[in-house]
mmCIF file of N, CA, C and O in Angstrom:
data_model
loop_
_atom_site.group_PDB
_atom_site.id
_atom_site.type_symbol
_atom_site.label_atom_id
_atom_site.label_comp_id
_atom_site.label_asym_id
_atom_site.label_seq_id
_atom_site.Cartn_x
_atom_site.Cartn_y
_atom_site.Cartn_z
ATOM 1 N N MET A 24 180.490 -89.085 -9.504
ATOM 2 C CA MET A 24 181.636 -88.601 -8.907
ATOM 3 C C MET A 24 181.331 -87.574 -7.867
ATOM 4 O O MET A 24 181.763 -87.596 -6.587
ATOM 5 N N ARG A 25 180.568 -86.636 -8.178
ATOM 6 C CA ARG A 25 179.964 -85.577 -7.250
ATOM 7 C C ARG A 25 179.201 -86.197 -6.063
ATOM 8 O O ARG A 25 179.333 -85.795 -4.976
ATOM 9 N N LYS A 26 178.420 -87.187 -6.498
ATOM 10 C CA LYS A 26 177.540 -87.786 -5.368
ATOM 11 C C LYS A 26 178.484 -88.484 -4.258
ATOM 12 O O LYS A 26 178.222 -88.417 -3.109
ATOM 13 N N PHE A 27 179.460 -89.250 -4.728
ATOM 14 C CA PHE A 27 180.379 -89.742 -3.821
ATOM 15 C C PHE A 27 181.100 -88.863 -2.992
ATOM 16 O O PHE A 27 181.317 -88.948 -1.668
ATOM 17 N N ALA A 28 181.537 -87.549 -3.630
ATOM 18 C CA ALA A 28 182.171 -86.551 -2.903
ATOM 19 C C ALA A 28 181.233 -85.980 -1.734
ATOM 20 O O ALA A 28 181.820 -85.759 -0.685
ATOM 21 N N THR A 29 180.065 -85.584 -2.100
ATOM 22 C CA THR A 29 179.165 -85.137 -1.140
ATOM 23 C C THR A 29 178.841 -86.043 -0.015
ATOM 24 O O THR A 29 178.910 -85.737 1.200
ATOM 25 N N GLN A 30 178.660 -87.272 -0.261
ATOM 26 C CA GLN A 30 178.449 -88.474 0.701
ATOM 27 C C GLN A 30 179.806 -88.509 1.587
ATOM 28 O O GLN A 30 179.632 -88.703 2.875
ATOM 29 N N SER A 31 180.915 -88.271 0.948
ATOM 30 C CA SER A 31 182.163 -88.498 1.811
ATOM 31 C C SER A 31 182.251 -87.178 2.842
ATOM 32 O O SER A 31 182.662 -87.443 3.982
ATOM 33 N N CYS A 32 181.818 -86.106 2.284
ATOM 34 C CA CYS A 32 181.781 -85.096 3.237
ATOM 35 C C CYS A 32 180.849 -85.141 4.366
ATOM 36 O O CYS A 32 181.465 -84.724 5.526
ATOM 37 N N ARG A 33 179.800 -85.937 4.006
ATOM 38 C CA ARG A 33 178.909 -86.064 5.206
ATOM 39 C C ARG A 33 179.360 -87.025 6.179
ATOM 40 O O ARG A 33 179.346 -86.797 7.467
ATOM 41 N N PHE A 34 180.000 -88.113 5.772
ATOM 42 C CA PHE A 34 180.627 -89.076 6.606
ATOM 43 C C PHE A 34 181.819 -88.251 7.504
ATOM 44 O O PHE A 34 181.938 -88.702 8.607
ATOM 45 N N MET A 35 182.504 -87.459 6.891
ATOM 46 C CA MET A 35 183.717 -86.977 7.553
ATOM 47 C C MET A 35 183.060 -86.011 8.622
ATOM 48 O O MET A 35 183.815 -85.991 9.742
ATOM 49 N N ASP A 36 182.003 -85.336 8.254
ATOM 50 C CA ASP A 36 181.464 -84.350 9.161
ATOM 51 C C ASP A 36 180.910 -85.310 10.517
ATOM 52 O O ASP A 36 181.007 -84.878 11.627
ATOM 53 N N ALA A 37 180.156 -86.405 10.349
ATOM 54 C CA ALA A 37 179.788 -87.243 11.183
ATOM 55 C C ALA A 37 181.035 -87.866 12.039
ATOM 56 O O ALA A 37 180.640 -87.845 13.367
ATOM 57 N N TYR A 38 181.960 -88.302 11.461
ATOM 58 C CA TYR A 38 183.173 -88.729 12.314
ATOM 59 C C TYR A 38 183.749 -87.552 13.187
ATOM 60 O O TYR A 38 184.151 -87.738 14.238
ATOM 61 N N HIS A 39 183.932 -86.441 12.608
ATOM 62 C CA HIS A 39 184.322 -85.186 13.400
ATOM 63 C C HIS A 39 183.422 -84.851 14.542
ATOM 64 O O HIS A 39 183.875 -84.522 15.394
ATOM 65 N N LYS A 40 182.144 -85.248 14.519
ATOM 66 C CA LYS A 40 181.253 -84.939 15.471
ATOM 67 C C LYS A 40 181.155 -86.098 16.640
ATOM 68 O O LYS A 40 180.451 -86.138 17.610
ATOM 69 N N GLY A 41 181.997 -87.134 16.334
ATOM 70 C CA GLY A 41 182.171 -88.080 17.300
ATOM 71 C C GLY A 41 181.227 -89.486 17.103
ATOM 72 O O GLY A 41 181.086 -90.219 17.976
ATOM 73 N N LEU A 42 180.702 -89.715 15.942
ATOM 74 C CA LEU A 42 179.841 -90.806 15.647
ATOM 75 C C LEU A 42 180.628 -91.913 15.262
ATOM 76 O O LEU A 42 181.681 -91.758 14.609
ATOM 77 N N ASP A 43 180.263 -93.102 15.550
ATOM 78 C CA ASP A 43 180.899 -94.169 14.993
ATOM 79 C C ASP A 43 180.341 -94.714 13.452
ATOM 80 O O ASP A 43 179.496 -94.035 12.978
ATOM 81 N N GLY A 44 180.734 -95.800 13.040
ATOM 82 C CA GLY A 44 180.270 -96.130 11.576
ATOM 83 C C GLY A 44 178.819 -96.273 11.417
ATOM 84 O O GLY A 44 178.250 -95.698 10.435
ATOM 85 N N LYS A 45 178.177 -97.049 12.084
ATOM 86 C CA LYS A 45 176.624 -97.385 12.116
ATOM 87 C C LYS A 45 175.926 -96.043 12.263
ATOM 88 O O LYS A 45 174.955 -95.722 11.572
ATOM 89 N N GLN A 46 176.426 -95.261 13.300
ATOM 90 C CA GLN A 46 175.646 -93.935 13.418
ATOM 91 C C GLN A 46 175.954 -93.088 12.282
ATOM 92 O O GLN A 46 174.901 -92.176 11.887
ATOM 93 N N ALA A 47 177.064 -93.027 11.652
ATOM 94 C CA ALA A 47 177.377 -92.092 10.664
ATOM 95 C C ALA A 47 176.642 -92.491 9.303
ATOM 96 O O ALA A 47 176.273 -91.750 8.565
ATOM 97 N N ALA A 48 176.474 -93.774 9.135
ATOM 98 C CA ALA A 48 175.880 -94.275 7.896
ATOM 99 C C ALA A 48 174.266 -94.070 8.114
ATOM 100 O O ALA A 48 173.644 -93.335 7.086
ATOM 101 N N TRP A 49 173.702 -94.071 9.228
ATOM 102 C CA TRP A 49 172.405 -93.632 9.505
ATOM 103 C C TRP A 49 172.149 -92.269 9.331
ATOM 104 O O TRP A 49 171.220 -91.751 8.641
ATOM 105 N N ALA A 50 173.034 -91.332 9.776
ATOM 106 C CA ALA A 50 172.893 -89.902 9.645
ATOM 107 C C ALA A 50 173.119 -89.488 8.233
ATOM 108 O O ALA A 50 172.523 -88.553 7.748
ATOM 109 N N ALA A 51 174.060 -89.951 7.468
ATOM 110 C CA ALA A 51 174.354 -89.643 6.067
ATOM 111 C C ALA A 51 173.105 -90.047 5.198
ATOM 112 O O ALA A 51 172.814 -89.319 4.310
ATOM 113 N N LYS A 52 172.501 -91.093 5.607
ATOM 114 C CA LYS A 52 171.294 -91.487 4.782
ATOM 115 C C LYS A 52 170.120 -90.706 5.032
ATOM 116 O O LYS A 52 169.358 -90.357 4.170
ATOM 117 N N LYS A 53 169.850 -90.301 6.447
ATOM 118 C CA LYS A 53 168.596 -89.583 6.878
ATOM 119 C C LYS A 53 168.955 -87.983 6.528
ATOM 120 O O LYS A 53 167.769 -87.581 6.055
ATOM 121 N N TYR A 54 169.976 -87.375 6.610
ATOM 122 C CA TYR A 54 169.979 -86.068 6.415
ATOM 123 C C TYR A 54 170.680 -85.798 5.085
ATOM 124 O O TYR A 54 171.831 -86.259 4.683
ATOM 125 N N ARG A 55 170.102 -84.843 4.213
ATOM 126 C CA ARG A 55 170.523 -84.531 2.864
ATOM 127 C C ARG A 55 171.087 -83.124 2.810
ATOM 128 O O ARG A 55 170.641 -82.310 1.812
ATOM 129 N N GLY A 56 171.590 -82.519 3.858
ATOM 130 C CA GLY A 56 172.134 -81.247 3.823
ATOM 131 C C GLY A 56 173.209 -81.017 2.940
ATOM 132 O O GLY A 56 173.525 -81.759 2.233
ATOM 133 N N HIS A 57 173.533 -79.798 2.978
ATOM 134 C CA HIS A 57 174.687 -79.244 1.990
ATOM 135 C C HIS A 57 176.130 -79.573 2.688
ATOM 136 O O HIS A 57 176.766 -78.723 3.149
ATOM 137 N N ARG A 58 176.596 -80.768 2.496
ATOM 138 C CA ARG A 58 177.810 -81.470 2.883
ATOM 139 C C ARG A 58 177.990 -81.404 4.295
ATOM 140 O O ARG A 58 178.989 -81.919 4.719
ATOM 141 N N VAL A 59 177.133 -81.086 5.254
ATOM 142 C CA VAL A 59 177.316 -81.219 6.562
ATOM 143 C C VAL A 59 175.978 -81.902 7.209
ATOM 144 O O VAL A 59 175.068 -81.674 6.557
ATOM 145 N N LEU A 60 176.214 -82.297 8.299
ATOM 146 C CA LEU A 60 174.943 -82.790 9.038
ATOM 147 C C LEU A 60 174.474 -81.602 10.066
ATOM 148 O O LEU A 60 175.380 -80.763 10.384
ATOM 149 N N PRO A 61 173.392 -81.650 10.355
ATOM 150 C CA PRO A 61 172.665 -80.556 11.300
ATOM 151 C C PRO A 61 173.319 -80.624 12.647
ATOM 152 O O PRO A 61 173.706 -81.673 13.146
ATOM 153 N N ALA A 62 173.304 -79.421 13.392
ATOM 154 C CA ALA A 62 173.732 -79.350 14.662
ATOM 155 C C ALA A 62 172.771 -80.122 15.719
ATOM 156 O O ALA A 62 173.325 -80.484 16.786
ATOM 157 N N THR A 63 171.640 -80.371 15.267
ATOM 158 C CA THR A 63 170.662 -81.081 16.193
ATOM 159 C C THR A 63 170.806 -82.459 16.161
ATOM 160 O O THR A 63 169.974 -83.340 16.524
ATOM 161 N N LEU A 64 171.826 -83.019 15.306
ATOM 162 C CA LEU A 64 172.009 -84.434 15.114
ATOM 163 C C LEU A 64 172.073 -85.272 16.427
ATOM 164 O O LEU A 64 171.580 -86.378 16.607
ATOM 165 N N MET A 65 172.844 -84.817 17.392
ATOM 166 C CA MET A 65 173.047 -85.588 18.600
ATOM 167 C C MET A 65 171.713 -85.610 19.468
ATOM 168 O O MET A 65 171.527 -86.860 19.934
ATOM 169 N N ASP A 66 170.846 -84.640 19.421
ATOM 170 C CA ASP A 66 169.524 -84.889 19.893
ATOM 171 C C ASP A 66 168.812 -85.870 19.233
ATOM 172 O O ASP A 66 167.995 -86.634 19.940
ATOM 173 N N GLU A 67 168.782 -85.804 17.985
ATOM 174 C CA GLU A 67 167.990 -86.888 17.224
ATOM 175 C C GLU A 67 168.450 -88.376 17.490
ATOM 176 O O GLU A 67 167.648 -89.230 17.555
ATOM 177 N N LEU A 68 169.904 -88.480 17.554
ATOM 178 C CA LEU A 68 170.440 -89.858 17.925
ATOM 179 C C LEU A 68 169.946 -90.251 19.377
ATOM 180 O O LEU A 68 169.689 -91.445 19.434
ATOM 181 N N ASP A 69 169.763 -89.313 20.154
ATOM 182 C CA ASP A 69 169.382 -89.827 21.574
ATOM 183 C C ASP A 69 167.903 -90.420 21.457
ATOM 184 O O ASP A 69 167.420 -91.306 22.212
ATOM 185 N N HIS A 70 167.059 -89.593 20.628
ATOM 186 C CA HIS A 70 165.550 -90.028 20.518
ATOM 187 C C HIS A 70 165.610 -91.450 19.769
ATOM 188 O O HIS A 70 164.557 -92.199 20.035
ATOM 189 N N THR A 71 166.366 -91.731 18.946
ATOM 190 C CA THR A 71 166.398 -93.129 18.215
ATOM 191 C C THR A 71 167.068 -94.173 18.878
ATOM 192 O O THR A 71 167.085 -95.218 18.432
ATOM 193 N N LYS A 72 167.889 -93.881 19.833
ATOM 194 C CA LYS A 72 168.593 -94.792 20.699
ATOM 195 C C LYS A 72 169.707 -95.421 19.890
ATOM 196 O O LYS A 72 170.123 -96.744 20.154
ATOM 197 N N LEU A 73 170.429 -94.882 19.002
ATOM 198 C CA LEU A 73 171.535 -95.339 18.329
ATOM 199 C C LEU A 73 172.847 -95.151 19.000
ATOM 200 O O LEU A 73 173.803 -95.659 18.743
ATOM 201 N N ILE A 74 172.719 -94.353 20.024
ATOM 202 C CA ILE A 74 174.111 -93.903 20.763
ATOM 203 C C ILE A 74 174.254 -95.089 21.982
ATOM 204 O O ILE A 74 173.254 -95.630 22.516
#
């Protein structure tokens, strides 16, 4: 239950930062921060060409 809640928080943060579903799934899997994704996420997405 706690694992689902933490992953849901990461997805909400990704959607709040303007990512779509595919990008949010990639970011939530790659980054294991404390309920939020890092501020450098958009730079990382530019390098991987997911945007």
